[in-house]
CSV table of C-alpha atoms and ligand atoms in Angstrom, one decimal:
chain,number,residue,atom,x,y,z
G,234,MET,CA,14.5,-22.1,11.4
G,235,GLY,CA,18.0,-22.8,12.9
G,236,LEU,CA,19.8,-20.2,15.1
G,237,PHE,CA,22.4,-19.5,12.3
G,238,SER,CA,19.6,-18.3,10.0
G,239,LEU,CA,18.2,-16.2,12.6
G,240,PHE,CA,21.4,-14.4,12.8
G,241,LYS,CA,22.7,-14.4,9.2
G,242,ARG,CA,23.0,-11.5,7.1
G,243,HIS,CA,20.1,-11.6,4.9
G,244,PRO,CA,20.1,-10.4,1.4
G,245,THR,CA,19.3,-6.7,0.2
G,246,PHE,CA,19.6,-4.2,-2.4
G,247,ASP,CA,22.3,-1.4,-2.8
G,248,HIS,CA,22.0,2.2,-1.2
G,249,GLY,CA,18.6,2.6,0.6
G,250,ILE,CA,18.3,4.0,4.6
G,251,TYR,CA,17.7,2.9,7.9
G,252,PRO,CA,15.0,5.3,9.5
G,253,VAL,CA,13.9,4.6,12.9
G,254,GLU,CA,11.3,2.0,13.0
G,255,HIS,CA,8.7,3.1,15.6
G,256,LYS,CA,7.3,-0.2,15.0
G,257,GLU,CA,7.1,-1.3,18.8
G,258,LEU,CA,4.1,1.1,19.3
G,259,THR,CA,1.8,-1.7,17.3
G,260,ALA,CA,3.5,-4.8,16.6
G,261,SER,CA,2.1,-7.0,18.9
G,262,GLN,CA,-1.7,-5.4,18.7
G,263,PRO,CA,-3.8,-7.6,17.2
G,264,ILE,CA,-6.0,-6.6,14.7
G,265,ARG,CA,-9.2,-5.2,16.3
G,266,ARG,CA,-12.6,-3.9,15.2
G,267,LEU,CA,-14.4,-0.7,15.8
G,268,PRO,CA,-17.9,0.3,15.8
G,269,PHE,CA,-19.3,1.4,12.4
G,270,ALA,CA,-19.1,5.2,11.6
G,271,PRO,CA,-22.4,6.7,11.3
G,272,GLU,CA,-21.7,7.5,7.5
G,273,LEU,CA,-19.4,6.1,5.1
G,274,VAL,CA,-17.7,8.0,1.9
G,275,ILE,CA,-16.9,5.6,-0.9
G,276,PRO,CA,-14.7,7.5,-3.2
G,277,LEU,CA,-15.5,6.1,-6.8
G,278,ALA,CA,-11.7,6.5,-8.0
G,279,GLN,CA,-9.8,5.0,-5.3
G,280,HIS,CA,-7.9,2.7,-7.6
G,281,ARG,CA,-5.3,3.1,-10.4
G,282,GLY,CA,-7.3,3.2,-13.8
G,283,ALA,CA,-10.8,4.4,-14.6
G,284,PRO,CA,-13.0,5.3,-11.7
G,285,ALA,CA,-16.1,2.9,-11.1
G,286,LEU,CA,-19.6,3.8,-12.4
G,287,PRO,CA,-22.5,3.9,-9.7
G,288,LEU,CA,-24.9,1.3,-9.7
G,289,VAL,CA,-27.1,2.8,-6.9
G,290,LYS,CA,-29.4,5.8,-6.5
G,291,VAL,CA,-29.7,8.4,-3.5
G,292,GLY,CA,-32.5,6.8,-1.3
G,293,GLN,CA,-31.4,3.3,-2.2
G,294,GLU,CA,-31.2,0.8,0.7
G,295,VAL,CA,-28.3,-1.6,0.4
G,296,VAL,CA,-27.0,-4.6,2.3
G,297,ARG,CA,-23.5,-5.0,3.3
G,298,GLY,CA,-21.3,-6.6,0.7
G,299,GLU,CA,-23.6,-5.6,-1.9
G,300,PRO,CA,-22.2,-4.3,-5.4
G,301,ILE,CA,-22.7,-0.4,-5.5
G,302,ALA,CA,-20.4,0.5,-8.4
G,303,GLN,CA,-19.2,-1.3,-11.3
G,304,ALA,CA,-15.8,-1.4,-12.8
G,305,ASP,CA,-15.3,0.7,-16.1
G,306,GLY,CA,-13.3,-1.5,-18.6
G,307,PHE,CA,-10.4,-3.7,-17.7
G,308,VAL,CA,-8.2,-1.3,-15.6
G,309,SER,CA,-11.0,-0.5,-13.1
G,310,VAL,CA,-12.8,-2.6,-10.1
G,311,PRO,CA,-16.1,-2.3,-8.5
G,312,MET,CA,-17.0,-1.3,-5.2
G,313,HIS,CA,-19.1,-3.1,-2.7
G,314,ALA,CA,-21.2,-1.6,0.3
G,315,PRO,CA,-19.1,-1.7,3.2
G,316,ALA,CA,-22.2,-1.7,5.6
G,317,THR,CA,-25.8,-2.3,5.5
G,318,GLY,CA,-27.6,1.1,5.2
G,319,MET,CA,-28.9,3.8,2.7
G,320,ILE,CA,-27.2,5.8,0.0
G,321,ARG,CA,-27.5,9.3,1.4
G,322,ALA,CA,-26.1,11.0,-1.8
G,323,ILE,CA,-23.6,10.6,-4.6
G,324,THR,CA,-21.6,13.9,-4.8
G,325,LEU,CA,-18.3,15.3,-4.4
G,326,ALA,CA,-16.0,14.6,-1.2
G,327,PRO,CA,-12.6,15.4,-0.2
G,328,SER,CA,-9.6,13.2,-1.3
G,329,ALA,CA,-6.2,12.6,0.0
G,330,ASN,CA,-4.8,14.0,-3.1
G,331,GLY,CA,-6.4,17.3,-2.7
G,332,PRO,CA,-9.2,17.9,-5.3
G,333,LYS,CA,-12.8,16.6,-4.1
G,334,THR,CA,-13.6,13.5,-6.0
G,335,LEU,CA,-17.0,11.8,-6.7
G,336,ALA,CA,-18.1,9.4,-3.7
G,337,ILE,CA,-21.1,7.6,-2.7
G,338,HIS,CA,-22.3,8.6,0.6
G,339,LEU,CA,-23.7,5.7,2.7
G,340,LYS,CA,-25.4,6.6,5.9
G,341,VAL,CA,-25.2,3.2,8.3
G,342,TYR,CA,-28.0,1.5,9.8
G,343,GLU,CA,-27.3,1.5,13.4
G,344,ALA,CA,-29.6,-1.4,14.3
G,345,ALA,CA,-28.4,-3.6,11.5
G,346,SER,CA,-26.7,-6.6,12.2
G,347,GLN,CA,-24.2,-5.8,9.3
G,348,GLU,CA,-23.6,-9.4,8.8
G,349,VAL,CA,-22.4,-10.1,5.0
G,350,LEU,CA,-25.2,-11.6,3.5
G,351,TYR,CA,-24.1,-11.2,0.1
G,352,ASP,CA,-22.4,-14.5,-1.0
G,353,LEU,CA,-21.8,-16.3,-3.9
G,354,GLU,CA,-20.0,-19.7,-3.2
G,355,ARG,CA,-17.6,-20.9,-5.4
G,356,ASP,CA,-15.4,-24.3,-5.7
G,357,LEU,CA,-12.1,-22.6,-6.1
G,358,ASP,CA,-10.3,-25.9,-7.1
G,359,ALA,CA,-13.0,-25.8,-10.3
G,360,MET,CA,-12.0,-22.5,-11.4
G,361,SER,CA,-9.9,-21.8,-14.4
G,362,PRO,CA,-7.0,-19.1,-14.5
G,363,ASP,CA,-9.2,-16.7,-16.5
G,364,GLU,CA,-12.2,-17.5,-13.8
G,365,ILE,CA,-9.9,-16.7,-11.1
G,366,VAL,CA,-8.8,-13.4,-13.1
G,367,ALA,CA,-12.4,-12.5,-13.4
G,368,ALA,CA,-13.3,-13.0,-9.8
G,369,VAL,CA,-10.4,-10.9,-8.4
G,370,GLN,CA,-12.1,-8.1,-10.6
G,371,ASP,CA,-15.1,-9.0,-9.4
G,372,ALA,CA,-13.8,-8.6,-5.8
G,373,GLY,CA,-12.7,-5.1,-6.4
G,374,LEU,CA,-9.3,-6.2,-5.2
G,375,VAL,CA,-6.5,-3.7,-5.6
G,376,GLY,CA,-2.8,-3.4,-4.1
G,377,LEU,CA,-3.6,-3.1,-0.5
G,378,GLY,CA,0.2,-2.0,0.2
G,379,GLY,CA,-0.3,1.4,-0.9
G,380,GLY,CA,-0.6,1.2,-5.1
G,381,ALA,CA,-4.1,0.3,-5.2
G,382,PHE,CA,-3.4,-1.0,-8.9
G,383,PRO,CA,-6.0,-3.5,-9.9
G,384,SER,CA,-4.9,-7.0,-8.7
G,385,HIS,CA,-6.4,-8.8,-11.6
G,386,VAL,CA,-4.6,-6.9,-14.2
G,387,LYS,CA,-1.1,-8.1,-13.0
G,388,MET,CA,-2.4,-11.4,-13.4
G,389,LYS,CA,-2.7,-11.0,-17.5
G,390,PRO,CA,0.8,-9.8,-18.3
G,391,PRO,CA,1.3,-8.0,-21.7
G,392,SER,CA,1.6,-10.3,-24.6
G,393,GLY,CA,5.0,-12.1,-24.8
G,394,ARG,CA,5.7,-12.1,-21.1
G,395,VAL,CA,5.3,-15.2,-18.9
G,396,ILE,CA,5.1,-14.8,-15.1
G,397,GLU,CA,7.6,-17.5,-13.7
G,398,THR,CA,7.8,-16.4,-10.0
G,399,LEU,CA,5.5,-14.7,-7.6
G,400,ILE,CA,7.1,-12.6,-4.8
G,401,VAL,CA,4.6,-11.8,-1.9
G,402,ASN,CA,5.7,-8.8,-0.4
G,403,GLY,CA,5.6,-8.7,3.6
G,404,CYS,CA,8.3,-6.5,3.7
G,405,GLU,CA,6.3,-3.7,5.4
G,406,CYS,CA,9.6,-1.2,5.4
G,407,GLU,CA,7.5,2.1,6.4
G,408,PRO,CA,8.2,3.1,10.2
G,409,TYR,CA,5.3,2.8,12.2
G,410,LEU,CA,3.1,0.3,10.1
G,411,THR,CA,2.6,-3.3,11.3
G,412,CYS,CA,-0.8,-4.1,9.6
G,413,ASP,CA,1.2,-6.7,7.2
G,414,HIS,CA,2.9,-8.0,9.9
G,415,ARG,CA,-0.3,-8.8,11.9
G,416,VAL,CA,-1.8,-10.3,8.5
G,417,MET,CA,1.1,-12.7,8.3
G,418,LEU,CA,0.7,-13.7,11.9
G,419,GLU,CA,-3.3,-13.7,12.2
G,420,GLN,CA,-4.7,-14.5,8.5
G,421,THR,CA,-2.1,-17.0,7.5
G,422,ASP,CA,-4.6,-19.6,6.0
G,423,ALA,CA,-6.1,-16.9,3.9
G,424,LEU,CA,-2.7,-15.7,2.8
G,425,ILE,CA,-1.7,-19.1,1.8
G,426,ARG,CA,-5.2,-19.7,0.2
G,427,GLY,CA,-4.6,-16.6,-2.0
G,428,ILE,CA,-0.7,-17.4,-3.0
G,429,LYS,CA,-2.2,-20.4,-4.2
G,430,LEU,CA,-4.9,-18.8,-6.3
G,431,ALA,CA,-2.4,-16.2,-7.8
G,432,LEU,CA,0.0,-19.2,-8.6
G,433,LYS,CA,-2.8,-20.6,-10.5
G,434,ALA,CA,-4.1,-17.3,-12.1
G,435,THR,CA,-0.6,-16.4,-13.2
G,436,GLY,CA,0.8,-19.6,-14.4
G,437,ALA,CA,4.0,-19.0,-11.8
G,438,LYS,CA,5.8,-22.1,-10.7
G,439,ARG,CA,6.7,-20.9,-7.4
G,440,ALA,CA,6.1,-18.2,-4.9
G,441,ILE,CA,8.6,-16.5,-2.6
G,442,ILE,CA,7.3,-14.5,0.4
G,443,GLY,CA,9.7,-11.8,1.3
G,444,VAL,CA,9.6,-10.5,4.8
G,445,GLU,CA,12.1,-8.0,6.5
G,446,ASP,CA,14.1,-9.5,9.2
G,447,ASN,CA,12.5,-7.3,11.9
G,448,LYS,CA,9.8,-9.5,11.3
G,449,LEU,CA,11.4,-13.0,11.9
G,450,ASP,CA,8.6,-14.2,14.1
G,451,ALA,CA,6.6,-14.0,10.8
G,452,VAL,CA,9.1,-15.9,8.8
G,453,THR,CA,9.3,-18.8,11.3
G,454,HIS,CA,5.3,-18.8,11.7
G,455,LEU,CA,5.0,-18.9,7.9
G,456,ARG,CA,7.5,-21.6,7.5
G,457,ALA,CA,5.8,-23.7,10.1
G,458,ARG,CA,2.5,-23.4,8.2
G,459,LEU,CA,3.4,-23.5,4.5
G,460,PRO,CA,2.3,-26.9,3.0
G,461,LYS,CA,5.3,-28.9,2.1
G,462,ALA,CA,3.5,-30.1,-1.3
G,463,LEU,CA,3.0,-26.3,-2.5
G,464,PRO,CA,6.0,-24.2,-4.1
G,465,ILE,CA,5.7,-21.7,-1.5
G,466,THR,CA,8.9,-20.6,0.5
G,467,ALA,CA,9.3,-17.8,3.0
G,468,GLU,CA,12.6,-15.8,3.0
G,469,ALA,CA,14.0,-13.2,5.4
G,470,VAL,CA,15.8,-9.5,3.6
G,471,GLU,CA,17.4,-6.9,5.3
G,472,THR,CA,15.5,-4.4,7.2
G,473,LYS,CA,16.2,-1.2,5.3
G,474,TYR,CA,14.1,1.2,3.5
G,475,PRO,CA,12.6,0.8,0.7
G,476,GLN,CA,13.0,-3.0,0.8
G,477,GLY,CA,9.4,-3.0,-0.1
G,478,ALA,CA,9.5,-1.2,-3.2
G,479,GLU,CA,8.9,-3.7,-5.8
G,480,LYS,CA,12.4,-3.6,-7.8
G,481,MET,CA,14.0,-3.3,-4.5
G,482,LEU,CA,12.6,-6.9,-3.2
G,483,ILE,CA,13.1,-8.4,-6.9
G,484,LYS,CA,16.8,-7.6,-6.5
G,485,SER,CA,17.4,-8.7,-2.7
G,486,LEU,CA,15.7,-11.9,-3.3
G,487,LEU,CA,16.5,-12.9,-7.0
G,488,ASN,CA,19.2,-10.6,-7.7
G,489,LYS,CA,17.7,-9.7,-10.7
G,490,GLU,CA,16.9,-6.3,-12.1
G,491,VAL,CA,14.1,-4.8,-13.7
G,492,PRO,CA,14.8,-2.8,-16.8
G,493,ALA,CA,14.9,0.8,-16.5
G,494,GLY,CA,11.1,1.9,-17.3
G,495,GLY,CA,10.0,-1.6,-17.3
G,496,ILE,CA,7.8,-3.6,-14.9
G,497,PRO,CA,8.3,-6.7,-13.3
G,498,ALA,CA,6.6,-8.9,-15.9
G,499,ASP,CA,9.1,-8.0,-18.3
G,500,ILE,CA,11.7,-10.6,-16.2
G,501,GLY,CA,8.9,-13.0,-15.5
G,502,ILE,CA,7.8,-11.7,-11.8
G,503,ALA,CA,4.6,-10.3,-10.6
G,504,VAL,CA,4.6,-8.8,-7.0
G,505,TYR,CA,1.7,-8.9,-4.5
G,506,ASN,CA,1.2,-7.5,-1.0
G,507,VAL,CA,0.7,-10.0,1.8
G,508,GLY,CA,-2.6,-8.1,2.4
G,509,THR,CA,-4.0,-8.3,-1.0
G,510,LEU,CA,-3.4,-11.8,-1.0
G,511,ALA,CA,-5.0,-12.5,2.3
G,512,GLN,CA,-8.1,-10.7,1.2
G,513,MET,CA,-8.0,-12.9,-2.0
G,514,GLY,CA,-8.0,-15.9,-0.1
G,515,THR,CA,-10.7,-14.8,2.2
G,516,LEU,CA,-13.0,-13.3,-0.4
G,517,LEU,CA,-12.8,-15.3,-3.5
G,518,PRO,CA,-14.2,-18.7,-2.0
G,519,LYS,CA,-17.6,-16.9,-1.1
G,520,GLY,CA,-17.5,-14.5,-4.2
G,521,ARG,CA,-17.4,-11.4,-2.1
G,522,GLY,CA,-16.1,-7.8,-2.5
G,523,LEU,CA,-13.4,-5.9,-0.7
G,524,ILE,CA,-15.0,-3.8,1.9
G,525,GLU,CA,-12.8,-3.7,4.6
G,526,ARG,CA,-9.1,-3.7,5.3
G,527,VAL,CA,-6.4,-3.8,8.2
G,528,VAL,CA,-5.0,-0.3,9.1
G,529,THR,CA,-2.5,0.6,11.3
G,530,ILE,CA,-3.2,3.8,13.3
G,531,SER,CA,0.0,4.8,15.1
G,532,GLY,CA,2.3,7.6,15.8
G,533,PRO,CA,3.3,9.9,18.9
G,534,ALA,CA,0.1,11.9,18.5
G,535,ILE,CA,-2.2,8.7,18.8
G,536,GLU,CA,-3.3,8.1,22.2
G,537,ARG,CA,-4.5,4.3,21.6
G,538,PRO,CA,-2.3,3.0,18.7
G,539,GLY,CA,-2.9,-0.4,17.0
G,540,ASN,CA,-4.2,-2.5,14.1
G,541,PHE,CA,-7.6,-2.1,13.2
G,542,MET,CA,-10.2,-3.8,10.6
G,543,VAL,CA,-11.5,-0.8,9.3
G,544,PRO,CA,-14.7,-0.5,6.5
G,545,ILE,CA,-13.8,1.1,3.5
G,546,GLY,CA,-15.2,4.8,3.6
G,547,THR,CA,-14.5,5.5,7.3
G,548,PRO,CA,-13.8,9.1,7.6
G,549,LEU,CA,-10.7,9.8,9.2
G,550,ARG,CA,-12.3,12.2,11.8
G,551,TYR,CA,-14.3,9.2,13.2
G,552,LEU,CA,-11.4,6.7,13.2
G,553,LEU,CA,-8.9,9.4,15.2
G,554,GLY,CA,-11.9,10.0,17.4
G,555,ARG,CA,-11.8,6.3,18.7
G,556,VAL,CA,-8.2,6.0,19.2
G,557,GLY,CA,-7.5,9.5,20.7
G,558,LEU,CA,-5.9,12.1,19.1
G,559,ALA,CA,-3.3,14.3,21.4
G,560,ASP,CA,-3.3,17.9,21.5
G,561,THR,CA,0.1,18.2,20.1
G,562,VAL,CA,-0.7,16.5,17.0
G,563,GLY,CA,1.3,18.6,13.8
G,564,GLU,CA,0.6,16.3,10.8
G,565,ILE,CA,-1.3,13.4,9.8
G,566,ILE,CA,-0.3,11.2,7.1
G,567,LEU,CA,-1.9,8.4,5.1
G,568,GLY,CA,0.5,5.3,4.6
G,569,GLY,CA,3.9,5.8,6.2
G,570,PRO,CA,5.9,8.6,6.7
G,571,MET,CA,8.3,8.3,4.1
G,572,MET,CA,6.0,7.9,1.0
G,573,GLY,CA,2.5,8.9,2.6
G,574,MET,CA,0.4,11.9,1.9
G,575,ALA,CA,-0.3,14.6,4.6
G,576,VAL,CA,-3.9,15.1,4.8
G,577,ALA,CA,-5.8,18.5,4.5
G,578,SER,CA,-9.2,17.4,6.1
G,579,LEU,CA,-10.1,14.9,8.8
G,580,ASP,CA,-13.3,14.5,6.3
G,581,VAL,CA,-11.0,12.2,4.2
G,582,PRO,CA,-12.0,8.5,4.2
G,583,VAL,CA,-10.0,5.3,4.4
G,584,THR,CA,-9.9,4.0,1.1
G,585,LYS,CA,-8.7,0.5,-0.3
G,586,GLY,CA,-4.9,1.6,-0.7
G,587,VAL,CA,-4.8,3.1,2.9
G,588,SER,CA,-2.2,1.0,4.8
G,589,GLY,CA,-1.7,3.4,7.8
G,590,VAL,CA,-2.7,6.5,9.6
G,591,VAL,CA,0.4,8.3,11.2
G,592,ALA,CA,0.0,11.4,13.5
G,593,LEU,CA,3.1,13.2,14.2
G,594,GLU,CA,3.4,15.7,16.8
G,595,ARG,CA,4.1,19.5,16.1
G,596,ALA,CA,7.7,19.2,17.1
G,597,ASP,CA,8.4,15.5,15.8
G,598,PRO,CA,11.8,16.0,14.1
G,599,ASP,CA,10.2,13.6,11.2
G,600,LEU,CA,8.3,16.6,10.2
G,601,ALA,CA,9.5,18.7,7.1
G,602,LEU,CA,8.8,21.7,8.5
G,603,ARG,CA,12.5,22.7,9.0
G,604,LYS,CA,14.8,25.5,7.5
G,605,VAL,CA,16.1,24.9,4.3
G,606,TYR,CA,19.8,25.7,3.3
G,607,PRO,CA,21.8,25.4,0.1
G,608,CYS,CA,23.1,22.5,-1.0
G,609,ILE,CA,26.4,21.5,0.4
G,610,LYS,CA,27.6,19.0,-2.0
G,611,CYS,CA,27.9,16.2,0.6
G,612,GLY,CA,26.7,13.6,-1.7
G,613,GLU,CA,24.8,11.9,1.0
G,614,CYS,CA,21.4,11.8,-1.4
G,615,LEU,CA,23.6,9.9,-4.1
G,616,LYS,CA,24.8,7.3,-1.6
G,617,ALA,CA,21.0,6.8,-0.3
G,618,CYS,CA,19.1,7.0,-3.9
G,619,PRO,CA,18.3,3.4,-4.7
G,620,VAL,CA,18.0,3.7,-8.4
G,621,SER,CA,21.1,5.8,-8.3
G,622,LEU,CA,20.0,8.8,-9.3
G,623,ASN,CA,21.6,12.2,-8.9
G,624,PRO,CA,19.4,13.7,-6.5
G,625,SER,CA,21.6,16.7,-5.7
G,626,MET,CA,21.6,17.7,-9.4
G,627,LEU,CA,17.9,17.1,-9.8
G,628,GLY,CA,17.5,19.3,-7.1
G,629,GLU,CA,19.5,22.1,-8.7
G,630,LEU,CA,17.8,21.7,-12.1
G,631,ALA,CA,14.4,21.7,-10.4
G,632,GLN,CA,14.8,25.0,-8.4
G,633,ALA,CA,15.9,26.3,-11.9
G,634,ARG,CA,12.7,25.0,-13.4
G,635,GLN,CA,14.8,22.7,-16.0
G,636,TYR,CA,11.9,19.9,-15.6
G,637,GLU,CA,12.6,18.8,-19.3
G,638,ARG,CA,16.2,18.3,-18.5
G,639,MET,CA,15.5,16.5,-15.7
G,640,ALA,CA,13.7,13.9,-17.3
G,641,ASP,CA,15.9,13.7,-20.5
G,642,GLU,CA,19.5,14.0,-18.9
G,643,PHE,CA,18.8,12.8,-15.4
G,644,ASN,CA,16.2,10.1,-15.6
G,645,LEU,CA,13.8,11.9,-13.4
G,646,ASN,CA,10.9,9.4,-14.5
G,647,GLN,CA,13.0,6.4,-12.8
G,648,CYS,CA,12.3,8.2,-9.4
G,649,PHE,CA,9.6,6.5,-7.5
G,650,GLU,CA,9.7,9.1,-4.8
G,651,CYS,CA,10.9,7.1,-1.8
G,652,GLY,CA,12.0,10.0,0.2
G,653,CYS,CA,15.4,8.6,1.0
G,654,CYS,CA,17.2,11.8,-0.4
G,655,ALA,CA,15.2,14.1,1.4
G,656,TYR,CA,15.6,12.1,4.6
G,657,VAL,CA,19.3,12.3,4.7
G,658,CYS,CA,20.0,15.8,3.2
G,659,PRO,CA,21.6,17.9,5.9
G,660,SER,CA,20.3,21.1,4.3
G,661,ASN,CA,16.9,20.0,4.5
G,662,ILE,CA,16.1,20.3,0.9
G,663,PRO,CA,12.5,18.9,0.1
G,664,LEU,CA,14.0,16.9,-2.9
G,665,THR,CA,11.0,14.8,-3.1
G,666,GLN,CA,8.5,17.2,-3.2
G,667,TYR,CA,10.6,18.9,-5.8
G,668,PHE,CA,10.6,15.6,-8.3
G,669,ARG,CA,7.0,15.0,-7.6
G,670,ILE,CA,6.1,18.4,-8.8
G,671,ALA,CA,8.5,18.3,-11.9
G,672,LYS,CA,6.9,14.6,-12.9
G,673,SER,CA,3.6,16.4,-12.6
G,674,ILE,CA,4.6,19.8,-14.7
G,675,ASN,CA,6.2,17.3,-17.4
G,676,ARG,CA,2.9,15.1,-17.4
G,677,ASP,CA,0.6,18.2,-17.9
G,678,LYS,CA,3.0,19.5,-20.7
G,679,GLN,CA,2.6,15.9,-22.6
G,680,THR,CA,-1.3,15.9,-22.5
F,812,SF4,S1,13.1,10.1,-4.0
F,812,SF4,FE1,13.5,9.9,-6.1
F,812,SF4,S2,15.9,10.7,-6.3
F,812,SF4,FE2,15.1,10.7,-4.2
F,812,SF4,S3,16.3,8.5,-3.4
F,812,SF4,FE3,14.2,8.1,-3.7
F,812,SF4,S4,14.3,7.2,-5.9
F,812,SF4,FE4,16.1,8.4,-5.5
F,813,SF4,S1,22.0,15.5,0.4
F,813,SF4,FE1,21.4,17.7,0.0
F,813,SF4,S2,23.4,18.7,0.6
F,813,SF4,FE2,23.9,16.9,0.2
F,813,SF4,S3,24.4,16.9,-1.7
F,813,SF4,FE3,22.3,16.0,-1.8
F,813,SF4,S4,21.4,17.6,-1.9
F,813,SF4,FE4,23.1,18.5,-1.5
């Protein structure tokens, strides 16, 4: 990369915000492992689509990597044992979303080597696109950027759609999170293998890795390692929130817009997170399932922040005990502080879609526990909204409980709850919360 490309203004989308990044806490921390928790809790519904169906019984012994639940249909994925041990229970457990959900409780054998012995070696070059799609589902892979949408489903776009371009999302625009950054630096070969597999499965002609320009070391690193014979490039985009949202990244890299209410496949694009493709490149050659993921644990209330390879099902209480939680902690968020979910219980486990655990302090200005004032019509929220909605008007309608009008006249359903409007609002109006509730009420009315 020449000097010019290091300093030039990189492509971007309209609107958005520039929150304080806080990435320096963990950006240079290599991915490390922690000891296994004594018990793992593996929810059967930790992805979009139908929950998985248990394959094991209470009292059964399982080895690390063995399938323990099967997919229930095409839009569903199986689960694999994240450790060698014994099934202690299949019962309800707390989830990040609030209500308890059915989960497999696995007592981990302390003395086991925890080697993955459950392999099914494959010749990737001999696999057809359909075989790759089936193998991706068998691996239990979902979007590791936070969406948790089954990865194989995106490889089969609705009929009439053809995937031309694969976008590999390495933006990681949420404050604090650096796990994707570390994956790009440390799991480069697996990532390239995963991109090759996704190119073949989707039939896309090229892949573009999009990386925010606060990670130019990753762009340089990737460009140096990408094989010249492959149609894969790495491009820097502006560091701006929410650059990592699919529609924003497509706009930045290709200057194309996904139609309102549509999906990227409508304009010939599939978007995959770098962590998802690195896992694809790691798991598929050996026919293994997803049993762990990289998680950034950070924030001012974490004593030893870092990036960790965490077995799926590890309870937050155990994880936070290992990295140290300060007495000043005010809120613990799964994911990043902009779109993540505050947890009510430390018994909630790390699931496939959890990219970060962020612990904020009680006095942290990022916390939403601030006095709310009336709207002063300053227009800041309109300038921030990346999909050009009118959050001020939507907020007023939400307070008046006119939820259907919000959807019918003011495009509420295009809101993807990025949090930009609430972040800039000088009146501290919890706009995103209002919109989440309004959408949920409208959904309930339709069922
Ligand atoms: S939360 Fe919704 S309304 Fe607010 S800025 Fe994001 S997309 Fe726009
Ligand atoms: S930013 Fe807040 S105060 Fe300003 S117009 Fe929007 S809702 Fe009203």
